[in-house]
Coordinates of C-alpha atoms and ligand atoms in Angstrom, one line a residue:
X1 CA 261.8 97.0 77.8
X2 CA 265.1 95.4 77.1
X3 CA 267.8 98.2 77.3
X4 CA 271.7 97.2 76.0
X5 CA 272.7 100.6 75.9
X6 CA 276.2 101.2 76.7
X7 CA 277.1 97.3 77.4
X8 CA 279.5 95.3 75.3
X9 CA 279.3 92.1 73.7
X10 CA 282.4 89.9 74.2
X11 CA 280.2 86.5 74.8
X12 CA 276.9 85.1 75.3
X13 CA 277.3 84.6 78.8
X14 CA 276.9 87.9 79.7
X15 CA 273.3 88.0 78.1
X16 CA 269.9 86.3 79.1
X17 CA 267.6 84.5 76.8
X18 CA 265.0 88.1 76.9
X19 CA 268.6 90.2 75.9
X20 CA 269.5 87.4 72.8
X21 CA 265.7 87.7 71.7
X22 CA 265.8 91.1 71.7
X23 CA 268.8 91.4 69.5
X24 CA 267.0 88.7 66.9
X25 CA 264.2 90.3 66.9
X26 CA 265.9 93.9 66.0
X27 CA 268.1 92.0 63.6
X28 CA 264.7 90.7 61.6
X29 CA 263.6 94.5 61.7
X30 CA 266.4 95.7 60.3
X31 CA 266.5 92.8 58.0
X32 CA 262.8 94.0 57.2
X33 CA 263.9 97.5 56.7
X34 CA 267.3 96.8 54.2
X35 CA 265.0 94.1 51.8
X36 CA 262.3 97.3 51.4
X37 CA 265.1 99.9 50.9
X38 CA 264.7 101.8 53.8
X39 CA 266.9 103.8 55.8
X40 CA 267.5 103.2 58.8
X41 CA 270.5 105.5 59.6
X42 CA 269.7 106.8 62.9
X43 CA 273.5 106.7 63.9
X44 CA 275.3 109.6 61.7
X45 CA 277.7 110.9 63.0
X46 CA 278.8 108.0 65.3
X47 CA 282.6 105.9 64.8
X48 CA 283.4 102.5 64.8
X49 CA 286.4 100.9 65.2
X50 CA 287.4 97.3 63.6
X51 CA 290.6 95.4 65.3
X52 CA 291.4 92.7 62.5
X53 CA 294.3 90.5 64.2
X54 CA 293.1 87.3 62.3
X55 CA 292.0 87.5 59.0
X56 CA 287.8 87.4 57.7
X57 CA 285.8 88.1 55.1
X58 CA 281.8 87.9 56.4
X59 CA 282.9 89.6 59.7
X60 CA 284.6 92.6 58.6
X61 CA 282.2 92.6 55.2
X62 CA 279.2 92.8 58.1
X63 CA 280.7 95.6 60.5
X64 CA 281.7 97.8 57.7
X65 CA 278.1 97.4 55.6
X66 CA 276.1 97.2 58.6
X67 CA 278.1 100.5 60.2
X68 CA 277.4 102.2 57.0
X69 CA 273.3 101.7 56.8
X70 CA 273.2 103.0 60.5
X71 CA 274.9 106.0 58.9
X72 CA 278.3 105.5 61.3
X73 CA 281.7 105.8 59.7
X74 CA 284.2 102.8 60.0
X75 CA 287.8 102.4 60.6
X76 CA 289.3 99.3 59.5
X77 CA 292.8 98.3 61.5
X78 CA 294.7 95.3 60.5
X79 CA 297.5 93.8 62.4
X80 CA 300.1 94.8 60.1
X81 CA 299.9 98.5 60.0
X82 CA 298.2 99.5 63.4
X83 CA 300.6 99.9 66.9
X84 CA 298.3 97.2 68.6
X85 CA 300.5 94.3 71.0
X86 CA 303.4 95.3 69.7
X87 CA 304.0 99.3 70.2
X88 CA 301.1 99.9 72.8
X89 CA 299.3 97.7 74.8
X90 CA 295.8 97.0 74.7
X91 CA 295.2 99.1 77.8
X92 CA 296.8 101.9 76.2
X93 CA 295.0 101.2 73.0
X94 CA 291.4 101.0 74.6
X95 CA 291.8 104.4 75.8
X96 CA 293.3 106.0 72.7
X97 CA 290.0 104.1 70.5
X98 CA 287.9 105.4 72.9
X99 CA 288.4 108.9 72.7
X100 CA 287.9 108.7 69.2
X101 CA 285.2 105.6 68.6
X102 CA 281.9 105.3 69.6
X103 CA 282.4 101.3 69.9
X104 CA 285.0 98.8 68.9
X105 CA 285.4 95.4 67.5
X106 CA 288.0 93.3 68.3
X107 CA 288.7 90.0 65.9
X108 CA 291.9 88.5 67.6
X109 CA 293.5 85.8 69.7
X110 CA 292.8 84.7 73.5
X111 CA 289.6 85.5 74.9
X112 CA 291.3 87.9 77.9
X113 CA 292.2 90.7 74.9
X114 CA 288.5 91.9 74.1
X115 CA 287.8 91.7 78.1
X116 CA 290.7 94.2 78.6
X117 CA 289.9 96.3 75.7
X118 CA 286.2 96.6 77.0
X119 CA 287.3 97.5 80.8
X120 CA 289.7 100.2 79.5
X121 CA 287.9 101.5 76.1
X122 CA 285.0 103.1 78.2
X123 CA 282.6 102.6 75.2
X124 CA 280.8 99.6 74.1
X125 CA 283.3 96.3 73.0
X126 CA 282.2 93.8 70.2
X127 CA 284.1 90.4 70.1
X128 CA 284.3 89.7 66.3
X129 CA 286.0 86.2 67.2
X130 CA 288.4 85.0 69.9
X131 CA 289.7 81.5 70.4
X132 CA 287.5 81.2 72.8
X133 CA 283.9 82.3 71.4
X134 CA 282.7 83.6 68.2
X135 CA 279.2 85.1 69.6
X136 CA 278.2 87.2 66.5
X137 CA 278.4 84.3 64.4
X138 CA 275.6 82.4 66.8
X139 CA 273.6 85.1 66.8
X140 CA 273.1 85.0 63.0
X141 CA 272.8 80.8 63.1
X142 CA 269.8 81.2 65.9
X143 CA 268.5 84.1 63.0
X144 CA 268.8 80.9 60.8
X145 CA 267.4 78.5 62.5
X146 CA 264.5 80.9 63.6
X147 CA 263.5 81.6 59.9
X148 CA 263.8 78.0 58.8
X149 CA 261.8 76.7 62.2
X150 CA 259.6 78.9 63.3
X151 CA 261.0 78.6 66.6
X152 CA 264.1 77.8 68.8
X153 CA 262.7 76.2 72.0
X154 CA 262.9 72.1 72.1
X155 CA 265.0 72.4 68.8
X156 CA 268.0 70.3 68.4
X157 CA 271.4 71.5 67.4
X158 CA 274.0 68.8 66.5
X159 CA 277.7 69.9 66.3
X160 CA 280.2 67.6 64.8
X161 CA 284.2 68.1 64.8
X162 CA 286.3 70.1 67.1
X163 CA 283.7 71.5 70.0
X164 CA 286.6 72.6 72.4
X165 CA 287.0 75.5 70.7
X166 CA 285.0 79.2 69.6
X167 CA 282.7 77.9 67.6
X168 CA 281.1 74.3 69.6
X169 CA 281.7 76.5 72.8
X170 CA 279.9 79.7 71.4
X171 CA 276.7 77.7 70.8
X172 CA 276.6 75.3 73.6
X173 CA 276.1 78.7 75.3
X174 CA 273.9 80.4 72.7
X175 CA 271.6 77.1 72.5
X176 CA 271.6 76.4 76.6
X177 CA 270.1 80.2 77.1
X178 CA 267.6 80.2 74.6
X179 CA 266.3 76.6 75.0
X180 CA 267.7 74.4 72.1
X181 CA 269.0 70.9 72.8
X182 CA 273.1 71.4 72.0
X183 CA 274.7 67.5 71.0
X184 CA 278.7 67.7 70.4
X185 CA 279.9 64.8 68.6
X186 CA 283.6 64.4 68.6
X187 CA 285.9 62.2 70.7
X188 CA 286.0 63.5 74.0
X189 CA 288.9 65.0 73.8
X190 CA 286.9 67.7 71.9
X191 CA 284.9 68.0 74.0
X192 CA 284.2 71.8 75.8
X193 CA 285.8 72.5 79.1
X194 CA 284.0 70.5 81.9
X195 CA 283.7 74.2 83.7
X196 CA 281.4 75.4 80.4
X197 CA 279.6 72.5 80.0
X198 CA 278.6 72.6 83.8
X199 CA 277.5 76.4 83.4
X200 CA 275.7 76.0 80.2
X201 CA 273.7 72.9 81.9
X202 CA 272.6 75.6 84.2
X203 CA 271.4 77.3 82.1
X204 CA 269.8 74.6 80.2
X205 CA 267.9 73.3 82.9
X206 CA 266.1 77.1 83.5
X207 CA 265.5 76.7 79.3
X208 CA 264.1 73.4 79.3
X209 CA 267.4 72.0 77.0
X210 CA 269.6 69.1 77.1
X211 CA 273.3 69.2 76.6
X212 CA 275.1 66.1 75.8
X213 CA 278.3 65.2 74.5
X214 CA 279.1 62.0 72.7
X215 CA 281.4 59.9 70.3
X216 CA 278.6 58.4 69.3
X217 CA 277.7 59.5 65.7
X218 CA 274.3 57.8 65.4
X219 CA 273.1 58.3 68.9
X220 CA 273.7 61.5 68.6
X221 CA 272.0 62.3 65.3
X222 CA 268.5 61.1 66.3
X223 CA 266.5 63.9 66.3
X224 CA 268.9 66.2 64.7
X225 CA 267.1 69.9 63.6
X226 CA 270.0 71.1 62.4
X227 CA 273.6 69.5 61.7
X228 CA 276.5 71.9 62.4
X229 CA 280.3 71.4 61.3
X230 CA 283.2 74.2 61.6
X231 CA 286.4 73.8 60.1
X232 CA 289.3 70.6 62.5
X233 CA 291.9 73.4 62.4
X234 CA 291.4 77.2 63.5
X235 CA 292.7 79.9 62.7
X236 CA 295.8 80.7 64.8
X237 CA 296.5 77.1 65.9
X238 CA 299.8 75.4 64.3
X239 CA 300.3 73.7 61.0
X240 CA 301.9 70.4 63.3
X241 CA 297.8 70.1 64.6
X242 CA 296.8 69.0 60.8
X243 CA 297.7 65.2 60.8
X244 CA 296.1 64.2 64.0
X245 CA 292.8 66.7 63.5
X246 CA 293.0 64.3 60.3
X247 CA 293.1 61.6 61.9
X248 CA 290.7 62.1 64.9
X249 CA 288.0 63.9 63.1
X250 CA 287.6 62.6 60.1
X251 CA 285.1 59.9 61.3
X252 CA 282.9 62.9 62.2
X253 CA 282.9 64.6 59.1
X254 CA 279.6 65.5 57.7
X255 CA 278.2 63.0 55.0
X256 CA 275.0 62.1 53.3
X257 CA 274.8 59.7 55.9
X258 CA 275.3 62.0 58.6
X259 CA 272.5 64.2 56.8
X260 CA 270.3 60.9 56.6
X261 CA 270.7 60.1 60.0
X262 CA 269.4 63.4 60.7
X263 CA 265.5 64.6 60.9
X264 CA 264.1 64.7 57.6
X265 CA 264.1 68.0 57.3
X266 CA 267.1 69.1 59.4
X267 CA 269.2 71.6 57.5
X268 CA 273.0 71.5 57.7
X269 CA 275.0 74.9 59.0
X270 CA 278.6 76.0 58.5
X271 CA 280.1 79.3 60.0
X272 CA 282.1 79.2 57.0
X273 CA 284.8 79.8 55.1
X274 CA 284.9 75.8 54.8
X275 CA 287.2 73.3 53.2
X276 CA 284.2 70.9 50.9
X277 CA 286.5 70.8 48.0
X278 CA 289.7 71.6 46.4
X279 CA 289.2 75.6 45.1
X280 CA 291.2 76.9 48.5
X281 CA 295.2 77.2 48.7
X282 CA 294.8 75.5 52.5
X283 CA 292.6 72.7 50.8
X284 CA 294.9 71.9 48.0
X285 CA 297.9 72.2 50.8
X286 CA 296.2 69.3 52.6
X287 CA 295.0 67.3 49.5
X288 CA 298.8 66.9 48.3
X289 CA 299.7 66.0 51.9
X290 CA 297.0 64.0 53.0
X291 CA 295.2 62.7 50.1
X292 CA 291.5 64.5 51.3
X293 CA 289.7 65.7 49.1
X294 CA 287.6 67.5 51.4
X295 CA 288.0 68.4 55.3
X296 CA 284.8 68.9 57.2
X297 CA 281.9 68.6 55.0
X298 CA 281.8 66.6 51.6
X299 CA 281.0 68.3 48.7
X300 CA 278.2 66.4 47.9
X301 CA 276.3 67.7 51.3
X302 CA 277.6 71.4 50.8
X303 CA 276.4 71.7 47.3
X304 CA 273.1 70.0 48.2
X305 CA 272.3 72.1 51.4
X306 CA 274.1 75.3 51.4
X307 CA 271.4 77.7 50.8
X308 CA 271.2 77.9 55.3
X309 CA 275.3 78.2 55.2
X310 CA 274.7 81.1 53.0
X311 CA 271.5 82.8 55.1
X312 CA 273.9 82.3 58.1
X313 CA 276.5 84.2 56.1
X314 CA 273.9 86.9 55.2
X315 CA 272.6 87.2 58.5
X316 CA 276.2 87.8 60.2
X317 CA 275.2 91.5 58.5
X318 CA 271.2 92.2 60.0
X319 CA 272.8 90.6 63.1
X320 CA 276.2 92.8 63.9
X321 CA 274.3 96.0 63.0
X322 CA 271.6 94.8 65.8
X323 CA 274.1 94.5 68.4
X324 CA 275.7 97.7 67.6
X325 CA 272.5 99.6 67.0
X326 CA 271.1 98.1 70.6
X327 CA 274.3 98.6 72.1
X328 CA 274.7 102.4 71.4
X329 CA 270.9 103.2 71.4
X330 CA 267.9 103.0 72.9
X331 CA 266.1 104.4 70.1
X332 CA 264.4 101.5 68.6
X333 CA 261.0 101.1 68.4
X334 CA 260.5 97.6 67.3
Ligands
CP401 N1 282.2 83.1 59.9 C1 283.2 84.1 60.0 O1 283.5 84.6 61.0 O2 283.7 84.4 58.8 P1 285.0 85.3 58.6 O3 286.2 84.6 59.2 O4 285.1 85.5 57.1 O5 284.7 86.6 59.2
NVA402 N1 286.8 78.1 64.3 C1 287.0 79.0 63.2 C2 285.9 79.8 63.0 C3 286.0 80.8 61.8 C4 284.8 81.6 61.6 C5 288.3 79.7 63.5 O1 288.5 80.3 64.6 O2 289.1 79.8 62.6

């Protein structure tokens, strides 16, 4: 039996491919459970904590609701009005949290934070994003992917744009443990660190996956299950990075003959929020700079394959409550 009691979740790395399939599969039950309007609030009387130093919508939206149907209370803490980096360090702050928290979320900045507020906190750590990974998010794609497929094993995961950062490095690592082929297409300079891509082809090799990394748009299409794009600039990176994200990734944006190129029935994901047209304050920033009138994805492919970008969204919810349910109980009998 698969215990997570107790542990934290501040990236995939830390987890084998049994531990990831656990948390699916007790997402899908809870998923099961919320559809038929059953409770499932086995956690009253338990506290969360929710460190918000970059903004979110889904992520936040998803701790709160899912902290609520597990019957926990939440405490939302922005950057603005909470002590955090600037008054108190995060040392200082891990142990204050968790005297008072059953677990803790971090949404923030460089990847070392969340590690320090899990070694000092002394109760289970959730990373709701860093620079460096964003593992909540995979966990709801491979959901995705898993109710559209069947399966994950032998499928094939192609991520265009920048793959250097949370999101391409995120599921390099999600799809090497669990077995899916992971393509990055970008120019190289996107690419993930060498260091990653040499632990993740570990990994792949013990799955059965390939990882492989090319400018090569049409090479890298072939076979394509599903077609993945995030946004060229993230949050917490400099406005100066716009012109030449611009300019190196908008050969790789995602376009009905991207899609095309792809299996016929490969379905296209986004982490979202995304930049397909001009309804967004950023988007209209850029259009009167640049002259785009979209970023990543056209809005052609968005409004013709987002039902998957929106299940991903949904599933950020079944998912986040599974890792916090697993990670503070055992008592699960799925
Ligand atoms: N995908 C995601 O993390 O969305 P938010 O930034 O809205 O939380
Ligand atoms: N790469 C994006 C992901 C948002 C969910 C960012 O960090 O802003």
């Amino acid at each position: 039996m698969v215990s997570l009691k107790g542990r934290s979740f501040l990236t995939l790395k830390d987890y084998t491919k049994e531990e990831i399939t656990y948390l699916l599969d007790l997402a899908a039950y809870f998923k099961k459970l919320k559809k038929e309007h059953i409770l499932h609030d086995r956690l009253k009387g338990r506290n969360v904590a929710l460190i918000f130093e970059k903004n979110s919508t889904r992520t936040r939206a998803s701790f709160e609701v899912a902290a609520a149907d597990l019957g926990m209370g939440s405490t939302y803490l922005d950057p603005k009005s909470s002590q955090i980096g600037k008054k108190e360090s995060i040392e200082d702050t891990a142990k204050v949290l968790g005297r008072m928290f059953d677990g803790i979320e971090y949404r923030g900045f460089g990847q070392e934070i969340v590690e320090n507020l899990a070694e000092h906190a002394g109760v289970p750590v959730w990373n709701g994003l860093t620079n460096e990974y964003h593992p909540t998010q995979v966990l709801a794609d491979m959901l995705t992917i898993r109710e559209y497929m069947g399966d994950l094993k032998g499928r094939t995961l192609v991520y265009l744009g920048d793959a250097k950062y949370n999101m391409g490095n995120s599921l390099m690592i999600g799809c090497s443990k669990l077995g899916l082929n992971f393509r990055a297409i970008a120019p190289s300079r996107y690419f993930p660190e060498e260091e990653l891509v040499h632990q993740c082809r570990e990994w792949a090799a013990e799955s059965g996956a390939e990882i492989v990394l090319t400018e090569d748009i049409n090479e890298g299409l072939k076979g394509a299950d599903a077609v993945y794009t995030d946004v060229w600039v993230s949050m917490g990176e400099p406005d100066d990075v716009w012109e030449e994200r611009i300019e190196d990734l908008t050969p790789y944006r995602v376009t009905m003959d991207v899609m095309k190129r792809a299996n016929e029935n490969a379905i296209f994901m986004h982490c979202l929020p995304s930049f397909h047209d001009l309804d967004t304050e950023i988007g209209r920033e850029i259009n009167l700079k640049f002259g785009l009138t979209c970023m990543e994805v056209t809005d052609e492919v968005f409004k013709a394959y987002n039902k998957p970008v929106f299940d991903q969204a949904e599933n950020r919810m079944h998912t986040i409550k599974a890792v916090m349910a697993a990670t503070l109980s055992d008592d699960w009998n799925i």
